[in-house]
Amino acid sequence: MMRSVSLVERLELDFSGNHFSHALALGDVDSDELNELVIANVGGVLAVFKGDASSKPWRECSKLGTITCVGIGDIFNTGKNAVVCINAEGMCHIIMVDPESSLPVHSPKSSSYSSSPSMQRKVSSKSMKPTHSQKLEAPNVKVMLIASIAPGGDNELFVGHTDRFVGVYRWNPEVNSLQSTHKFPLSGQIG
């Protein structure tokens, strides 16, 4: 028995360029309890779309490299989600999305806004800047997941590489960076 579904209403989004299959995510990026669509292309542009029937991006960030994967989650373990994107060269960019464009986007190092200009960035009405960027141990990341699997409950960043290994990173607030905690080789896998 075949079943047919007719989608009468549709929405075209104003976003161009090629993208990897894992450079697309749905999640609450601005803590409003509503999901947003995040998509990134190989040209280094990342866009956030709200569910408000607008074809234009709500927020954008550019010059991020050849983005291979995107994730949304509480990577800083502060109770607020962030957008994490990783490019083909192994650069990991973490973007805290603030729903109010007039407020500074702050570093997760402290719970209050920092007075240091390097840690405090103003965002215009649509543009975003990474809160944190760092090079991971290896390039060629194909897939990522932000999740907690340890008994402690802290979220970690799991990255799958095309070189057949999985890396695990955890945010360390003392040094204000992601630190590698595990590396699992998958040498017996065919890929």
Coordinates of C-alpha atoms in Angstrom, one line a residue:
M1 CA 0.0 0.0 0.0
M2 CA 1.4 3.4 -1.0
R3 CA 0.7 6.6 0.8
S4 CA 0.9 10.0 -0.8
V5 CA 1.7 13.2 1.2
S6 CA 1.0 16.6 -0.4
L7 CA 3.0 19.5 1.0
V8 CA 1.0 22.5 -0.2
E9 CA 2.9 25.2 1.7
R10 CA 6.6 25.5 1.1
L11 CA 9.3 28.0 2.0
E12 CA 12.4 28.7 -0.1
L13 CA 15.3 29.9 2.0
D14 CA 17.7 32.6 0.6
F15 CA 21.0 30.6 1.0
S16 CA 23.3 29.6 -1.8
G17 CA 26.3 27.4 -2.2
N18 CA 27.1 23.8 -1.8
H19 CA 27.1 22.2 1.6
F20 CA 28.1 18.9 3.2
S21 CA 25.3 16.6 4.5
H22 CA 26.4 17.2 8.1
A23 CA 26.6 21.0 7.8
L24 CA 22.9 21.3 8.7
A25 CA 21.3 21.2 12.1
L26 CA 18.0 22.0 13.9
G27 CA 18.1 23.2 17.5
D28 CA 17.5 26.0 19.9
V29 CA 20.4 28.3 19.3
D30 CA 19.1 31.4 21.2
S31 CA 17.5 29.8 24.2
D32 CA 13.9 30.9 23.2
E33 CA 12.7 27.3 23.5
L34 CA 12.1 27.3 19.7
N35 CA 14.2 25.4 17.2
E36 CA 16.2 27.3 14.5
L37 CA 17.7 25.9 11.3
V38 CA 21.4 26.3 11.0
I39 CA 23.1 25.6 7.6
A40 CA 26.6 26.2 6.4
N41 CA 28.2 26.0 3.0
V42 CA 31.7 25.2 1.6
G43 CA 32.3 28.9 1.1
G44 CA 32.5 29.5 4.8
V45 CA 29.1 31.1 5.4
L46 CA 26.9 29.9 8.3
A47 CA 23.3 31.1 8.4
V48 CA 20.6 30.8 11.1
F49 CA 16.9 30.7 10.1
K50 CA 14.1 31.3 12.5
G51 CA 10.7 29.7 11.9
D52 CA 9.0 33.0 11.1
A53 CA 8.3 32.3 7.4
S54 CA 11.1 34.7 6.3
S55 CA 13.3 33.5 3.5
K56 CA 16.2 35.6 4.7
P57 CA 18.6 34.4 7.4
W58 CA 18.0 35.8 10.9
R59 CA 21.8 35.7 11.7
E60 CA 24.9 35.0 9.5
C61 CA 28.6 34.4 10.1
S62 CA 31.2 34.3 7.3
K63 CA 34.9 33.5 6.6
L64 CA 34.8 30.2 8.5
G65 CA 36.5 28.0 6.0
T66 CA 35.1 25.0 4.2
I67 CA 32.6 24.0 6.8
T68 CA 32.0 20.2 6.9
C69 CA 29.8 19.8 10.0
V70 CA 27.6 21.9 12.3
G71 CA 26.1 21.1 15.7
I72 CA 24.0 22.8 18.4
G73 CA 24.4 22.1 22.1
D74 CA 25.6 23.2 25.5
I75 CA 29.3 22.8 24.7
F76 CA 30.3 25.2 27.6
N77 CA 28.1 23.3 30.1
T78 CA 26.5 26.6 31.2
G79 CA 22.9 25.8 30.4
K80 CA 23.0 27.8 27.1
N81 CA 23.3 26.3 23.7
A82 CA 25.9 27.3 21.2
V83 CA 26.5 26.7 17.4
V84 CA 29.6 24.7 16.8
C85 CA 31.0 24.4 13.2
I86 CA 34.2 22.6 12.1
N87 CA 35.9 23.2 8.8
A88 CA 37.9 20.8 6.6
E89 CA 41.2 22.2 8.0
G90 CA 40.3 21.3 11.5
M91 CA 39.3 24.7 12.8
C92 CA 36.5 24.6 15.3
H93 CA 34.4 27.7 15.7
I94 CA 31.9 28.1 18.6
I95 CA 29.3 30.8 18.2
M96 CA 27.0 32.0 21.0
V97 CA 23.9 33.4 19.5
D98 CA 22.4 36.3 21.4
P99 CA 18.7 37.1 20.5
E100 CA 19.2 40.7 21.3
S101 CA 21.6 42.3 18.7
S102 CA 22.5 45.2 21.0
L103 CA 23.9 43.0 23.7
P104 CA 27.6 41.9 23.6
V105 CA 28.2 38.2 22.9
H106 CA 30.5 37.1 25.8
S107 CA 33.0 34.5 26.5
P108 CA 31.8 31.5 28.5
K109 CA 34.8 32.0 30.9
S110 CA 32.6 33.9 33.3
S111 CA 28.9 34.2 33.8
S112 CA 29.0 38.0 33.5
Y113 CA 29.9 40.2 30.6
S114 CA 33.6 40.8 30.3
S115 CA 35.0 44.3 30.2
S116 CA 38.0 43.2 28.1
P117 CA 37.6 44.2 24.4
S118 CA 39.0 40.9 23.3
M119 CA 36.4 38.9 25.2
Q120 CA 33.5 41.2 24.3
R121 CA 32.2 41.6 20.8
K122 CA 29.3 43.6 19.6
V123 CA 27.2 42.1 16.8
S124 CA 25.2 43.9 14.3
S125 CA 21.6 43.1 13.5
K126 CA 22.4 40.1 11.4
S127 CA 26.1 39.3 11.6
M128 CA 27.7 37.0 14.2
K129 CA 31.3 36.4 15.2
P130 CA 32.7 33.2 16.8
T131 CA 33.0 33.4 20.6
H132 CA 35.8 30.9 20.4
S133 CA 37.9 29.4 17.6
Q134 CA 40.7 26.8 17.9
K135 CA 42.5 24.3 15.8
L136 CA 41.6 20.7 16.7
E137 CA 44.3 18.0 16.8
A138 CA 43.5 16.7 13.3
P139 CA 41.7 17.9 10.1
N140 CA 39.2 16.0 8.0
V141 CA 36.3 16.0 10.4
K142 CA 33.2 14.6 8.8
V143 CA 30.6 14.4 11.6
M144 CA 30.2 15.7 15.1
L145 CA 28.0 15.3 18.1
I146 CA 27.6 17.3 21.3
A147 CA 26.4 15.0 24.0
S148 CA 27.0 13.7 27.6
I149 CA 27.9 10.0 27.9
A150 CA 30.0 10.1 31.1
P151 CA 28.5 9.8 34.6
G152 CA 29.5 13.4 35.4
G153 CA 26.9 14.8 33.0
D154 CA 29.2 17.3 31.3
N155 CA 28.7 17.6 27.5
E156 CA 31.6 16.7 25.3
L157 CA 32.3 17.2 21.6
F158 CA 32.7 14.0 19.6
V159 CA 34.2 14.3 16.2
G160 CA 34.4 11.6 13.5
H161 CA 37.3 11.9 11.1
T162 CA 37.6 10.5 7.6
D163 CA 41.0 9.1 8.7
R164 CA 39.0 6.4 10.7
F165 CA 39.2 7.7 14.3
V166 CA 36.9 9.5 16.7
G167 CA 38.2 12.3 18.9
V168 CA 36.5 13.5 22.1
Y169 CA 36.9 17.1 23.4
R170 CA 35.7 18.7 26.6
W171 CA 35.5 22.4 27.4
N172 CA 37.9 23.5 30.1
P173 CA 36.9 26.8 31.6
E174 CA 40.2 27.2 33.4
V175 CA 42.2 27.5 30.2
N176 CA 39.2 28.7 28.1
S177 CA 39.5 26.1 25.4
L178 CA 38.5 22.6 24.2
Q179 CA 40.8 19.9 25.4
S180 CA 41.2 16.4 23.9
T181 CA 40.2 13.7 26.4
H182 CA 40.1 10.6 24.2
K183 CA 41.1 9.3 20.8
F184 CA 39.6 6.1 19.5
P185 CA 41.1 4.5 16.4
L186 CA 38.8 2.6 14.1
S187 CA 41.4 1.0 12.0
G188 CA 39.5 -2.2 11.3
Q189 CA 36.6 -0.2 9.6
I190 CA 36.2 -0.1 5.9
G191 CA 35.5 3.4 4.7

